[in-house]
PDB file of C-alpha atoms in Angstrom:
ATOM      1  CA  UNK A 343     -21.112   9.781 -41.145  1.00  0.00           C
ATOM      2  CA  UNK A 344     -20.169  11.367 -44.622  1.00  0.00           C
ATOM      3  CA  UNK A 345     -17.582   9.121 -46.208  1.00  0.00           C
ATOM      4  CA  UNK A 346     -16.282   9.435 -49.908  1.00  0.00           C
ATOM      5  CA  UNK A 347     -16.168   5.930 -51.971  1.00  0.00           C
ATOM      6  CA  UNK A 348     -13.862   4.647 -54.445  1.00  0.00           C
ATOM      7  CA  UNK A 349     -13.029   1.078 -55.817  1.00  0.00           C
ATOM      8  CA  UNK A 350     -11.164  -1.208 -53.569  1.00  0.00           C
ATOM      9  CA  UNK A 351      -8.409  -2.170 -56.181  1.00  0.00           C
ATOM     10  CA  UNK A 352      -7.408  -1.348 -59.094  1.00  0.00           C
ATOM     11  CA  UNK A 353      -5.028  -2.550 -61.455  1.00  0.00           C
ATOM     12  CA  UNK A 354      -2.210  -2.067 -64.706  1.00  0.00           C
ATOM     13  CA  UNK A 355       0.572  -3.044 -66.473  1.00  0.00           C
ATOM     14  CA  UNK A 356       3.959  -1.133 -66.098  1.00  0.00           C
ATOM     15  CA  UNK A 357       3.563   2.098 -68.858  1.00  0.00           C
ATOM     16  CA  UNK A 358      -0.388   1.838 -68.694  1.00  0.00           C
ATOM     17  CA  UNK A 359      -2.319   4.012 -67.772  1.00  0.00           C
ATOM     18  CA  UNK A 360      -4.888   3.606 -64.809  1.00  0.00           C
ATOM     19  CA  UNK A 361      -7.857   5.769 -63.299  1.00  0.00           C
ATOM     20  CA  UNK A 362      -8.996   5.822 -59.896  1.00  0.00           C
ATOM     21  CA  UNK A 363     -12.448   6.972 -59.206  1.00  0.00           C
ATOM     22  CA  UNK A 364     -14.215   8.560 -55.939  1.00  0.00           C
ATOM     23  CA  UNK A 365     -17.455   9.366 -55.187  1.00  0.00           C
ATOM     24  CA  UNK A 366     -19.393  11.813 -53.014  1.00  0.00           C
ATOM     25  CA  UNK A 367     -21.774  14.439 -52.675  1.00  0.00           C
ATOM     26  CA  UNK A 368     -23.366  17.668 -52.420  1.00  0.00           C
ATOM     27  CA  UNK A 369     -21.991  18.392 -48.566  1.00  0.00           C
ATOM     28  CA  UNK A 370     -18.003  16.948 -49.639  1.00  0.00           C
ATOM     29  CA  UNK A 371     -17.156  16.756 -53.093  1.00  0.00           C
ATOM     30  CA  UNK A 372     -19.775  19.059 -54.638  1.00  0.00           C
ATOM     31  CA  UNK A 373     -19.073  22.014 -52.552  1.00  0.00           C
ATOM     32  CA  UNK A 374     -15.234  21.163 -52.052  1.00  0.00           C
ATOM     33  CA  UNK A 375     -12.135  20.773 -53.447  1.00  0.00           C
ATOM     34  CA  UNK A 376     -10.683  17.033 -54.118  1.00  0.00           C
ATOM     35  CA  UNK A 377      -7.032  16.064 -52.370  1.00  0.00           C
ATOM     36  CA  UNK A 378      -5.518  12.785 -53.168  1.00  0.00           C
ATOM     37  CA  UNK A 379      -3.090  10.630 -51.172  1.00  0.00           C
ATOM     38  CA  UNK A 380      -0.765   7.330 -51.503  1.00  0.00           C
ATOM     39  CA  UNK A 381      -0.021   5.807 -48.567  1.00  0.00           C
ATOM     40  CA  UNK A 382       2.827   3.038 -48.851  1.00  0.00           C
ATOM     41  CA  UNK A 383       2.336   0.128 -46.808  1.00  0.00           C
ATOM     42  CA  UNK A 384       3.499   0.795 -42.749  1.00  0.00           C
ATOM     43  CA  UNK A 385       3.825   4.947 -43.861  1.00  0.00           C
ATOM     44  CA  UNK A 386       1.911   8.330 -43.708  1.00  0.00           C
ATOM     45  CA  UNK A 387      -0.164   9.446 -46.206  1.00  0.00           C
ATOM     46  CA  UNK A 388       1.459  11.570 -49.016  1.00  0.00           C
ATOM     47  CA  UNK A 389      -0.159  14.676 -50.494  1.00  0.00           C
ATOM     48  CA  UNK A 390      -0.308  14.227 -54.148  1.00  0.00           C
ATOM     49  CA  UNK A 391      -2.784  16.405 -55.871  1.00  0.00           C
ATOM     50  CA  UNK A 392      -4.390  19.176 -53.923  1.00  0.00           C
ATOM     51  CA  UNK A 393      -7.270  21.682 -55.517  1.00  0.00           C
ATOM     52  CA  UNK A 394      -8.804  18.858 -57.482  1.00  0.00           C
ATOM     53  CA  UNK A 395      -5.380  18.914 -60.213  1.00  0.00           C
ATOM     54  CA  UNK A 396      -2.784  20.687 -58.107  1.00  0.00           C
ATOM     55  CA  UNK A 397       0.573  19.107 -57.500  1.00  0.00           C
ATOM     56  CA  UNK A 398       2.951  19.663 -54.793  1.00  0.00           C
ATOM     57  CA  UNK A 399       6.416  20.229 -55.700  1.00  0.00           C
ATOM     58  CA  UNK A 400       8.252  16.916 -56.402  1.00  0.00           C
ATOM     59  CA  UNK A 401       5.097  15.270 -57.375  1.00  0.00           C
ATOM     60  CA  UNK A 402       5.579  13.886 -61.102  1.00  0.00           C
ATOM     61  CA  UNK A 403       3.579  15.343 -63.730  1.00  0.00           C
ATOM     62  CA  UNK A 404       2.199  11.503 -64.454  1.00  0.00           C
ATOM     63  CA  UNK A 405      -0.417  11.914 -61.542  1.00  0.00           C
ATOM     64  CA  UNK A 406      -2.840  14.369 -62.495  1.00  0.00           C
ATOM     65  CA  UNK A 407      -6.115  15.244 -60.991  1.00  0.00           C
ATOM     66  CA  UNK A 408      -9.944  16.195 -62.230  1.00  0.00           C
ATOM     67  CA  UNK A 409     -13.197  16.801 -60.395  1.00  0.00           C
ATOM     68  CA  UNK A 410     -16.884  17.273 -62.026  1.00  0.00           C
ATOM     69  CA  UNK A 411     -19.801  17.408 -59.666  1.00  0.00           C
ATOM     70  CA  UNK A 412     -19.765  15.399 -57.005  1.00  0.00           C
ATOM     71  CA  UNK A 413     -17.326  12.895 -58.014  1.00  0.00           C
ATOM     72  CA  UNK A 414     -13.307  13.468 -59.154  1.00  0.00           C
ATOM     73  CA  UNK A 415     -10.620  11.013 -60.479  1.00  0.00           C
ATOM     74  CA  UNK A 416      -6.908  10.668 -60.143  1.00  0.00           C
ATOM     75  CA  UNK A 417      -5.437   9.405 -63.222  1.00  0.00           C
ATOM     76  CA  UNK A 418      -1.370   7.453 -63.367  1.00  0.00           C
ATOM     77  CA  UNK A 419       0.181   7.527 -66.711  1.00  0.00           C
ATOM     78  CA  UNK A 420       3.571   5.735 -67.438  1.00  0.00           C
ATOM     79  CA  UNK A 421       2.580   3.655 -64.699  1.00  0.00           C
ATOM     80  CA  UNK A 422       5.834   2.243 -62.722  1.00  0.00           C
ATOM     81  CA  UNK A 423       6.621  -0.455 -60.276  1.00  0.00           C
ATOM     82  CA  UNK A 424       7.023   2.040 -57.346  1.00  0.00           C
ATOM     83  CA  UNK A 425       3.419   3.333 -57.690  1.00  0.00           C
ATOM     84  CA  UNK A 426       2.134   0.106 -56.234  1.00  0.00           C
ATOM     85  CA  UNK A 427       0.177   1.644 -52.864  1.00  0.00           C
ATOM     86  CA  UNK A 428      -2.883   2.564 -51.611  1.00  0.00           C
ATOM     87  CA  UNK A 429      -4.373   5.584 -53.064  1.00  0.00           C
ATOM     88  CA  UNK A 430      -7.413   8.004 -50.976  1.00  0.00           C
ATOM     89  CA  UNK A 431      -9.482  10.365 -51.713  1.00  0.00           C
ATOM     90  CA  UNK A 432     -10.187  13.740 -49.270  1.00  0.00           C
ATOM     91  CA  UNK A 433     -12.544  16.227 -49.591  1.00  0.00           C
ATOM     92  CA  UNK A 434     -13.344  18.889 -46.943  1.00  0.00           C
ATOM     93  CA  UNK A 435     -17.296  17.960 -46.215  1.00  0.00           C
ATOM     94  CA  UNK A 436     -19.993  20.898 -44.414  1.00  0.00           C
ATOM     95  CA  UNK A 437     -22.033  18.482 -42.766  1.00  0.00           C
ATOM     96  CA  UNK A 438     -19.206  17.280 -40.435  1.00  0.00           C
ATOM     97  CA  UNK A 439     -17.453  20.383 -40.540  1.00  0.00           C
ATOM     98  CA  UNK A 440     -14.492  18.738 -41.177  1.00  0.00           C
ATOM     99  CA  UNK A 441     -12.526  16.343 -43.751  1.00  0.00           C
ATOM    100  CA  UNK A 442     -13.613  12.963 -45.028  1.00  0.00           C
ATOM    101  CA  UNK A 443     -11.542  10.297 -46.603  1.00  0.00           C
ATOM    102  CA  UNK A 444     -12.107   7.385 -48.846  1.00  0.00           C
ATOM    103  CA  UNK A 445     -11.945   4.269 -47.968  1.00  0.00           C
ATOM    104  CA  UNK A 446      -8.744   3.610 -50.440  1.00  0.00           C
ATOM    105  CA  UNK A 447      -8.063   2.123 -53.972  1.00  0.00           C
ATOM    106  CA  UNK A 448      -5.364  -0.999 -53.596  1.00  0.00           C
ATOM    107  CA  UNK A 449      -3.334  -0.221 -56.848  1.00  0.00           C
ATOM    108  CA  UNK A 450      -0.829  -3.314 -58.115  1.00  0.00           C
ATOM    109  CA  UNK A 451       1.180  -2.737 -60.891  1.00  0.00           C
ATOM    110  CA  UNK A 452       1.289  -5.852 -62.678  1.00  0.00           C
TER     111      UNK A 452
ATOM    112  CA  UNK B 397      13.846  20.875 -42.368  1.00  0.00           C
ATOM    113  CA  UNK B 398      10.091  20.915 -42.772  1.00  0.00           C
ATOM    114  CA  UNK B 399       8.829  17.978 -40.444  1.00  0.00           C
ATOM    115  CA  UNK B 400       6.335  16.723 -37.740  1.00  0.00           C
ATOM    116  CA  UNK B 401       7.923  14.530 -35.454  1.00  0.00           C
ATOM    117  CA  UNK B 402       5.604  12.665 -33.114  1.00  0.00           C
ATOM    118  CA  UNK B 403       5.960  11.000 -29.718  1.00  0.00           C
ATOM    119  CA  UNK B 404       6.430   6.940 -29.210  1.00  0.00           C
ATOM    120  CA  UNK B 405       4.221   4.580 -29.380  1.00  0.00           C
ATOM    121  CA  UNK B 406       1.873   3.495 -26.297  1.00  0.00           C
ATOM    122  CA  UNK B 407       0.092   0.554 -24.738  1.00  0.00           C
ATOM    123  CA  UNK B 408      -2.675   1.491 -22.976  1.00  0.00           C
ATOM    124  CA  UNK B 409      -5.202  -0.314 -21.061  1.00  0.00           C
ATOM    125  CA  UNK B 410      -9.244  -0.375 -21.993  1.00  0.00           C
ATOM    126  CA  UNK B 411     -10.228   3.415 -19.654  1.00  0.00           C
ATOM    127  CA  UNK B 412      -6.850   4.952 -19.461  1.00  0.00           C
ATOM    128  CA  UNK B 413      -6.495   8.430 -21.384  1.00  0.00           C
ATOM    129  CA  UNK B 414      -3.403   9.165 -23.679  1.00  0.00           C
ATOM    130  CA  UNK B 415      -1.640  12.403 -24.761  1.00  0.00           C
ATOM    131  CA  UNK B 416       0.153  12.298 -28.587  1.00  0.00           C
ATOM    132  CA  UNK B 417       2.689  14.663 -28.930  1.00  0.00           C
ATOM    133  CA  UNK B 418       3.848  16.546 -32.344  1.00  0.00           C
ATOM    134  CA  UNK B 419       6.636  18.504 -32.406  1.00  0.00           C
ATOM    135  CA  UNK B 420       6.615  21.056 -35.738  1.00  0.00           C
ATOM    136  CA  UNK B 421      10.260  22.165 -36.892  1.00  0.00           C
ATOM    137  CA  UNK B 422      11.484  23.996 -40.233  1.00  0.00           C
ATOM    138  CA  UNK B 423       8.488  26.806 -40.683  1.00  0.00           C
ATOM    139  CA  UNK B 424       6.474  29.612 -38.879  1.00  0.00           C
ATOM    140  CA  UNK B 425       4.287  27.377 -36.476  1.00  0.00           C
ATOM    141  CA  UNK B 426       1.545  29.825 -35.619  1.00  0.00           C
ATOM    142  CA  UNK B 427       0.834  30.362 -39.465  1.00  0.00           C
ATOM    143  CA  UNK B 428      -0.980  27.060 -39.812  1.00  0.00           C
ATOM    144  CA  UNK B 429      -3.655  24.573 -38.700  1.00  0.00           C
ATOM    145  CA  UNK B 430      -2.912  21.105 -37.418  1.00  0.00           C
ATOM    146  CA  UNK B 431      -5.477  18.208 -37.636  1.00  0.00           C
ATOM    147  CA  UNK B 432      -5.313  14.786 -35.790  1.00  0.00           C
ATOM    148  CA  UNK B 433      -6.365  11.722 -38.100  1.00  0.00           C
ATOM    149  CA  UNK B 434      -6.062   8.023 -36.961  1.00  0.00           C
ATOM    150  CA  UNK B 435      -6.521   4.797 -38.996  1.00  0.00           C
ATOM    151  CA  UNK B 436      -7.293   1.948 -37.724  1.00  0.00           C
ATOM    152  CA  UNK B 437      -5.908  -2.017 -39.091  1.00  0.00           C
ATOM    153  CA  UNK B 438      -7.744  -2.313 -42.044  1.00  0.00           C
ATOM    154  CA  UNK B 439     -10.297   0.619 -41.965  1.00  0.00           C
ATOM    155  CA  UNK B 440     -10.476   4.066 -43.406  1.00  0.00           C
ATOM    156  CA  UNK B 441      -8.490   7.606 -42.468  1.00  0.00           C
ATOM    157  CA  UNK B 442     -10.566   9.139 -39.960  1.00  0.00           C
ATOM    158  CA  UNK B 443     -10.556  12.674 -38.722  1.00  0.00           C
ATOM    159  CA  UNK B 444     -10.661  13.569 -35.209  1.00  0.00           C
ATOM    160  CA  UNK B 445      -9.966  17.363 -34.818  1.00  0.00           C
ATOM    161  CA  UNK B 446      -8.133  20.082 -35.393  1.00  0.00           C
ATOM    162  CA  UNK B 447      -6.490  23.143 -33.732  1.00  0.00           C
ATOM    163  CA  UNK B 448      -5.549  26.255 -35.008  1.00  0.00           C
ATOM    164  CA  UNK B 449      -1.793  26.622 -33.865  1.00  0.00           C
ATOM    165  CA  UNK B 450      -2.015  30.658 -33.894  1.00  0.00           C
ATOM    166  CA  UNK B 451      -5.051  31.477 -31.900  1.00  0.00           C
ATOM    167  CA  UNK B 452      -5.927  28.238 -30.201  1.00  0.00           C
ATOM    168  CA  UNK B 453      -9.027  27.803 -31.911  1.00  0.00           C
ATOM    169  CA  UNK B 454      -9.991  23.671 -31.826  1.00  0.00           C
ATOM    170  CA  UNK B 455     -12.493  21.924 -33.862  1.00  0.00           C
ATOM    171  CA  UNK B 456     -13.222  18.169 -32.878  1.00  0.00           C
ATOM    172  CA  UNK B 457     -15.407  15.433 -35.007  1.00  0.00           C
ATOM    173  CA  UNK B 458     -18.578  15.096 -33.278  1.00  0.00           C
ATOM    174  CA  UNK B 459     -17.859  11.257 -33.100  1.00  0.00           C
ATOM    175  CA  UNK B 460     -15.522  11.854 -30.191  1.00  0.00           C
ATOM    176  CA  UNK B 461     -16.785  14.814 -28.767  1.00  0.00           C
ATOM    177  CA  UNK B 462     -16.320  14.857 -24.729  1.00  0.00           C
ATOM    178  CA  UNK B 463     -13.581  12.136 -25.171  1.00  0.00           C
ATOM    179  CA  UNK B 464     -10.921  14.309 -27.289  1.00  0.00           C
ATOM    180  CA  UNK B 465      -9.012  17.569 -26.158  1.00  0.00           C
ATOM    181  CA  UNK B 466      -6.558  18.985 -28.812  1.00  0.00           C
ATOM    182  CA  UNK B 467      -4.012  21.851 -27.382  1.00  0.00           C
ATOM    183  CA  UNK B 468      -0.785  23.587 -28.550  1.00  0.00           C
ATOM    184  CA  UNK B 469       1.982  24.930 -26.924  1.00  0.00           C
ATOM    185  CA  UNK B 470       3.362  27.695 -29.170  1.00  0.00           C
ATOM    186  CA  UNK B 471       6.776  27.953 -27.332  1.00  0.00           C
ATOM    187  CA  UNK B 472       7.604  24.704 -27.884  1.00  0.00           C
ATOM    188  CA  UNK B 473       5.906  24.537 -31.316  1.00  0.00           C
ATOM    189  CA  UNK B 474       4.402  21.499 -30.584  1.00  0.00           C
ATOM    190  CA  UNK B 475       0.695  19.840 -30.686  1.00  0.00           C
ATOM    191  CA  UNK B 476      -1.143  17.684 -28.412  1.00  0.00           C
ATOM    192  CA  UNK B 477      -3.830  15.126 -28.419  1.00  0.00           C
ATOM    193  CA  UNK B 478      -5.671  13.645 -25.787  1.00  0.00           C
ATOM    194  CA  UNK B 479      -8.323  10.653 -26.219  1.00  0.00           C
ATOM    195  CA  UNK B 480      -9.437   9.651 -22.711  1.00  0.00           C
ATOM    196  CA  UNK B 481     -11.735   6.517 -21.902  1.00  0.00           C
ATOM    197  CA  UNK B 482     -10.082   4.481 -24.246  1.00  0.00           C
ATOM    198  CA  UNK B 483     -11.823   1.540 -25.799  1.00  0.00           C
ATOM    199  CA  UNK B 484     -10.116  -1.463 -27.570  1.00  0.00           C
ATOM    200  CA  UNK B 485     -11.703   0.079 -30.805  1.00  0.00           C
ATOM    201  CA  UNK B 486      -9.099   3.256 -30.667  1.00  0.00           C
ATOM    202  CA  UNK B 487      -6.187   0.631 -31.178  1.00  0.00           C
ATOM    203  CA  UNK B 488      -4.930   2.453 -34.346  1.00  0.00           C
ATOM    204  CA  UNK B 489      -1.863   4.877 -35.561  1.00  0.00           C
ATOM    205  CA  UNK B 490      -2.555   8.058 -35.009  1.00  0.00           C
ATOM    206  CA  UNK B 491      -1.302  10.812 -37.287  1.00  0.00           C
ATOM    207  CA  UNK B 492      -1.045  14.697 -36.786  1.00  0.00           C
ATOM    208  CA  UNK B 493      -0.926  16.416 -40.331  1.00  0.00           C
ATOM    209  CA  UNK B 494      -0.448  20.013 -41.412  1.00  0.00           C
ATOM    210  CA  UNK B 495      -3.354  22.047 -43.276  1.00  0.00           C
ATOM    211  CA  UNK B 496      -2.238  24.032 -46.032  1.00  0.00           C
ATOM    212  CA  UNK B 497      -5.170  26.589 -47.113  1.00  0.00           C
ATOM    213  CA  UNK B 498      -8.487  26.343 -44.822  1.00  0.00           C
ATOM    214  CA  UNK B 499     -11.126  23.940 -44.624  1.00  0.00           C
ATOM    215  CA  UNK B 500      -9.334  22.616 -47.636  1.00  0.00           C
ATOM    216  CA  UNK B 501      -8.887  18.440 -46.314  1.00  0.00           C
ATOM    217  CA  UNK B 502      -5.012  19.715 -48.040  1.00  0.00           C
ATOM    218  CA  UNK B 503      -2.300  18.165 -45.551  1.00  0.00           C
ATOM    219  CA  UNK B 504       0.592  18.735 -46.974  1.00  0.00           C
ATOM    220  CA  UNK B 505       3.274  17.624 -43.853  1.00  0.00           C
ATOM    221  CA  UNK B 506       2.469  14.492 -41.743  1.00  0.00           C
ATOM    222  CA  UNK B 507       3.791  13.269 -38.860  1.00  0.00           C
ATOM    223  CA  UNK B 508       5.547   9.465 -38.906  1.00  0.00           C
ATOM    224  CA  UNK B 509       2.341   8.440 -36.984  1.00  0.00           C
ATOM    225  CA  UNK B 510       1.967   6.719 -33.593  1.00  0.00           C
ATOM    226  CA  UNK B 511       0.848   3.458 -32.909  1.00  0.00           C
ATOM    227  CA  UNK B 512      -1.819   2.751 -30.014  1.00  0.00           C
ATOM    228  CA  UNK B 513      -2.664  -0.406 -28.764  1.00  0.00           C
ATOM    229  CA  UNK B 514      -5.640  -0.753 -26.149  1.00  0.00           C
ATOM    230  CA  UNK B 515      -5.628  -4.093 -24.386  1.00  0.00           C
ATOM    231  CA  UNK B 516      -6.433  -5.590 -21.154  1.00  0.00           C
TER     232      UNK B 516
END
């Protein structure tokens, strides 16, 4: 099954800046558009960018999005306490004919 | 209010079927597709299907194929799920989730998720 992959954890001090990777290819990322998600623990996911650097209204402008080939990034600046979660990866993929997730980046705010 | 609300959880034994509900409230139901995703402790989102709430039009992941039926009820604006032959490996919370665009993976409304447990 297609599956996108990104770093199991990741990590920064409050105010840093921090990048979370994911990887695909050619069926997912590289012929799709890139959605990201946080999930807090015992929650639902939350749509945060959409369209590889869109954000949804109420989203902060400190989460921003970028995609190139077949692998995109979501980048946290200002980082704060209350960004601590788990952050995936979605991309719509042809082969399955439906989404695919990543398996999730564990961020901690240090 | 824009919202999914979804039915309670269930206990269900290994062989039994089960039926997820998701009530939509706060927008034009019709006007969008609605995809079921589950996660199970530990593991990865993982997409099951979808149905397209104005013409009826369903999609399912070939991984449960023959096991899943996904219906809506436009009256009551409301989606179902169905998972039938149920193995402990479907104990997970199940999640229906709102498509903005198409065949975008963009879910911009979720539903509070509903927790399955198969068990003997």
């Amino acid at each position: 099954q297609s599956v996108l992959t990104h770093p199991p954890s990741a990590s920064g001090a409050p105010g840093q800046r921090v990048t979370i990777s994911c990887f695909g290819s050619s069926s997912n990322i590289g012929s799709s558009t890139v959605n990201w998600y946080q999930q807090l623990p015992g929650t639902a996911p939350k749509l945060l960018i959409y369209s590889n650097n869109e954000r949804p209204s109420g989203v902060p402008v400190r989460f921003s999005g970028s995609k190139s080939g077949t692998s995109a990034s979501l980048a946290i600046s200002g980082l704060q306490s209350e960004d601590e979660a788990d952050y995936y990866c979605a991309a719509w993929d042809d082969s399955l004919n439906g989404p695919v997730f990543g398996g999730g980046t564990k961020l901690t705010v240090l | 209010q824009v919202q999914l609300v979804q039915s309670g959880a269930e206990v269900k034994k290994p062989g039994a079927s089960l039926k997820v509900s998701c009530k939509a409230s706060g927008y034009t139901f019709t006007n969008y597709a609605f995809h079921w995703v589950r996660q199970a402790p530990g593991q990865r989102l993982e997409w099951m299907g979808w149905v397209n709430a104005g013409n009826g039009d369903t999609k399912y992941s070939q991984r449960f194929q023959g096991r899943v039926t996904i219906t809506r009820d436009t009256s009551a604006s409301t989606v179902y799920m169905e998972l039938s032959s149920l193995r402990s490996e479907d104990t997970a919370v199940y999640y229906c989730a709102r498509e903005i665009g198409g065949d975008s993976a963009a879910f911009d409304i979720w539903g509070q998720g509903t927790v399955v447990t198969v068990s003997s």
